[in-house]
Short mmCIF file of C-alpha atoms in Angstrom, two decimals:
data_model
loop_
_atom_site.label_atom_id
_atom_site.label_comp_id
_atom_site.label_asym_id
_atom_site.label_seq_id
_atom_site.Cartn_x
_atom_site.Cartn_y
_atom_site.Cartn_z
CA MET I 53 -33.19 -116.64 24.17
CA THR I 54 -35.47 -117.71 21.08
CA ASN I 55 -34.83 -120.57 19.53
CA LYS I 56 -36.22 -121.19 16.06
CA SER I 57 -36.05 -124.53 13.55
CA ALA I 58 -36.70 -125.28 10.28
CA THR I 59 -37.21 -129.07 9.04
CA VAL I 60 -36.19 -130.05 5.56
CA THR I 61 -37.66 -133.01 4.12
CA HIS I 62 -36.34 -134.87 1.21
CA LEU I 63 -39.27 -135.07 -1.74
CA ASP I 64 -37.47 -136.48 -4.84
CA GLY I 65 -34.57 -135.68 -6.76
CA LEU I 66 -33.09 -132.39 -5.38
CA THR I 67 -36.12 -131.02 -4.27
CA PHE I 68 -37.06 -130.68 -0.56
CA ASP I 69 -40.05 -129.55 1.65
CA VAL I 70 -39.28 -126.99 4.20
CA GLU I 71 -41.31 -126.39 7.46
CA MET I 72 -40.79 -123.74 9.44
CA GLY I 73 -43.29 -122.22 12.09
CA GLY I 74 -46.29 -123.97 10.35
CA HIS I 75 -45.13 -122.48 7.11
CA HIS I 76 -43.95 -124.81 4.10
CA ILE I 77 -41.90 -123.66 0.92
CA MET I 78 -40.20 -125.74 -1.50
CA ILE I 79 -36.54 -125.84 -2.26
CA ASP I 80 -34.61 -127.15 -5.16
CA THR I 81 -31.94 -126.20 -7.67
CA LYS I 82 -31.69 -125.55 -11.54
CA PRO I 83 -31.43 -128.13 -14.00
CA PRO I 84 -29.48 -130.47 -14.50
CA GLY I 85 -28.78 -131.01 -11.00
CA GLY I 86 -32.59 -130.43 -10.19
CA ASP I 87 -36.04 -129.49 -11.55
CA GLY I 88 -36.18 -125.84 -10.78
CA ARG I 89 -39.10 -126.23 -8.68
CA GLY I 90 -38.26 -123.64 -6.09
CA PRO I 91 -35.58 -121.35 -5.00
CA SER I 92 -32.09 -122.90 -4.19
CA PRO I 93 -30.73 -122.38 -0.22
CA MET I 94 -28.63 -119.95 -1.53
CA ASP I 95 -31.23 -117.83 -3.11
CA LEU I 96 -33.20 -118.23 -0.03
CA LEU I 97 -29.99 -116.35 2.24
CA LEU I 98 -30.41 -113.45 -0.16
CA ALA I 99 -33.89 -113.25 0.41
CA SER I 100 -33.73 -113.89 4.21
CA LEU I 101 -31.11 -110.90 4.29
CA ALA I 102 -33.10 -108.68 2.14
CA GLY I 103 -36.22 -109.55 4.20
CA CYS I 104 -34.70 -108.83 7.15
CA THR I 105 -33.39 -105.62 6.61
CA ALA I 106 -36.61 -104.58 4.91
CA PHE I 107 -38.31 -105.41 8.00
CA ASP I 108 -36.23 -103.33 10.33
CA ILE I 109 -36.22 -100.11 8.05
CA VAL I 110 -39.81 -100.11 7.49
CA SER I 111 -40.10 -100.23 11.14
CA ILE I 112 -37.60 -97.62 11.95
CA LEU I 113 -38.74 -95.42 9.24
CA LYS I 114 -42.41 -95.55 10.77
CA LYS I 115 -41.51 -95.11 14.35
CA SER I 116 -39.58 -91.75 13.11
CA ARG I 117 -42.91 -90.67 11.33
CA GLN I 118 -41.12 -90.68 7.91
CA PRO I 119 -43.64 -90.63 5.12
CA MET I 120 -42.48 -93.82 3.27
CA THR I 121 -45.16 -95.09 1.02
CA GLY I 122 -43.10 -98.30 -0.25
CA LEU I 123 -39.87 -100.23 -0.18
CA SER I 124 -37.98 -103.10 -2.08
CA VAL I 125 -34.87 -104.32 -1.35
CA ARG I 126 -32.81 -106.34 -4.01
CA ALA I 127 -30.00 -108.63 -2.90
CA GLU I 128 -27.33 -109.54 -5.37
CA GLY I 129 -24.62 -112.16 -4.27
CA THR I 130 -21.60 -112.94 -5.89
CA ARG I 131 -20.22 -116.53 -5.37
CA ALA I 132 -16.91 -118.19 -5.18
CA GLU I 133 -15.82 -120.63 -7.91
CA ASP I 134 -14.38 -123.14 -5.32
CA HIS I 135 -16.62 -125.23 -2.96
CA PRO I 136 -18.22 -124.43 -0.64
CA ARG I 137 -19.23 -121.73 -3.06
CA ARG I 138 -20.34 -119.16 -0.22
CA TYR I 139 -20.79 -115.72 -0.94
CA THR I 140 -17.86 -113.60 -1.10
CA HIS I 141 -19.78 -110.31 -1.98
CA ILE I 142 -23.32 -109.23 -1.48
CA THR I 143 -24.93 -105.81 -2.51
CA LEU I 144 -28.33 -104.71 -0.85
CA THR I 145 -30.16 -101.97 -3.33
CA TYR I 146 -32.85 -100.26 -1.33
CA THR I 147 -35.38 -98.57 -3.48
CA VAL I 148 -37.71 -96.43 -0.95
CA HIS I 149 -40.85 -94.66 -2.25
CA GLY I 150 -42.37 -91.35 -0.55
CA ASP I 151 -40.73 -88.00 0.88
CA VAL I 152 -38.34 -89.62 3.21
CA ASP I 153 -35.66 -87.77 4.66
CA GLU I 154 -32.17 -88.86 3.17
CA ARG I 155 -30.55 -88.87 6.62
CA ALA I 156 -33.20 -90.69 8.24
CA LEU I 157 -33.33 -93.28 5.54
CA LYS I 158 -29.31 -93.63 5.75
CA ARG I 159 -29.63 -94.14 9.58
CA ALA I 160 -32.32 -96.95 9.45
CA ILE I 161 -30.10 -98.56 6.74
CA GLU I 162 -26.86 -98.25 9.16
CA LEU I 163 -28.93 -99.32 12.23
CA SER I 164 -30.42 -102.54 10.30
CA GLU I 165 -27.18 -103.62 8.98
CA GLU I 166 -25.22 -102.77 12.23
CA LYS I 167 -27.42 -103.61 14.91
CA TYR I 168 -30.72 -105.15 14.08
CA CYS I 169 -30.71 -107.53 11.32
CA SER I 170 -30.27 -110.89 12.67
CA VAL I 171 -29.44 -112.39 9.33
CA SER I 172 -26.62 -110.05 8.68
CA GLY I 173 -25.43 -110.26 12.02
CA SER I 174 -25.35 -113.91 11.69
CA LEU I 175 -23.35 -113.55 8.04
CA THR I 176 -20.84 -111.05 9.24
CA HIS I 177 -20.08 -112.29 12.93
CA GLY I 178 -20.00 -116.09 12.21
CA VAL I 179 -22.15 -118.67 13.75
CA GLU I 180 -21.32 -121.74 15.69
CA ILE I 181 -22.66 -124.72 13.72
CA GLU I 182 -23.14 -128.10 15.86
CA THR I 183 -23.82 -131.33 14.08
CA ARG I 184 -25.92 -134.28 15.61
CA ILE I 185 -26.74 -137.42 13.76
CA GLU I 186 -29.94 -139.01 14.34
CA ARG I 187 -30.91 -142.68 12.64
CA ALA I 188 -34.48 -143.12 11.58
CA ALA I 189 -36.01 -146.14 13.46
CA ASP I 190 -36.08 -149.34 11.87
CA VAL I 191 -40.08 -149.70 12.09
CA GLY I 192 -40.31 -153.22 11.16
CA LYS I 193 -37.60 -154.36 13.30
CA GLN I 194 -39.26 -152.38 16.25
CA SER I 195 -42.49 -154.30 15.60
CA ALA I 196 -40.78 -157.63 15.61
CA ASP I 197 -38.82 -156.77 18.73
CA ASN I 198 -42.01 -155.84 20.67
CA GLY I 199 -44.30 -158.53 19.49
#
């Protein structure tokens, strides 16, 4: 089993630094709630889905020796009006460059969406979410207790 982690640290307002695997990105939300200094978590969810399926499709088409010269995947989501404002519908649009066989392309998309894409699988098959709470240590109190 592979475990992954991401650490989200508050910077200011609704701006956060996200660290994962040694990489950093900034997330935020649009004004008036935030400053728009980065994508929102829901934007990243769409990007993660598009990126995951793109990885799969490129890999599958290369293994099947299809002459693909480029790929883009556009993810568009419709959100519910009521909280938690989850995505109720997501459309993935694949733009493929090169003389790729239509059947091979459809099969690659099907394999990604139904078997290989971890993001798609997490969205469609439900995920158990466990909650834990940790309190940051009071550094001043620890120093006084130790001294």
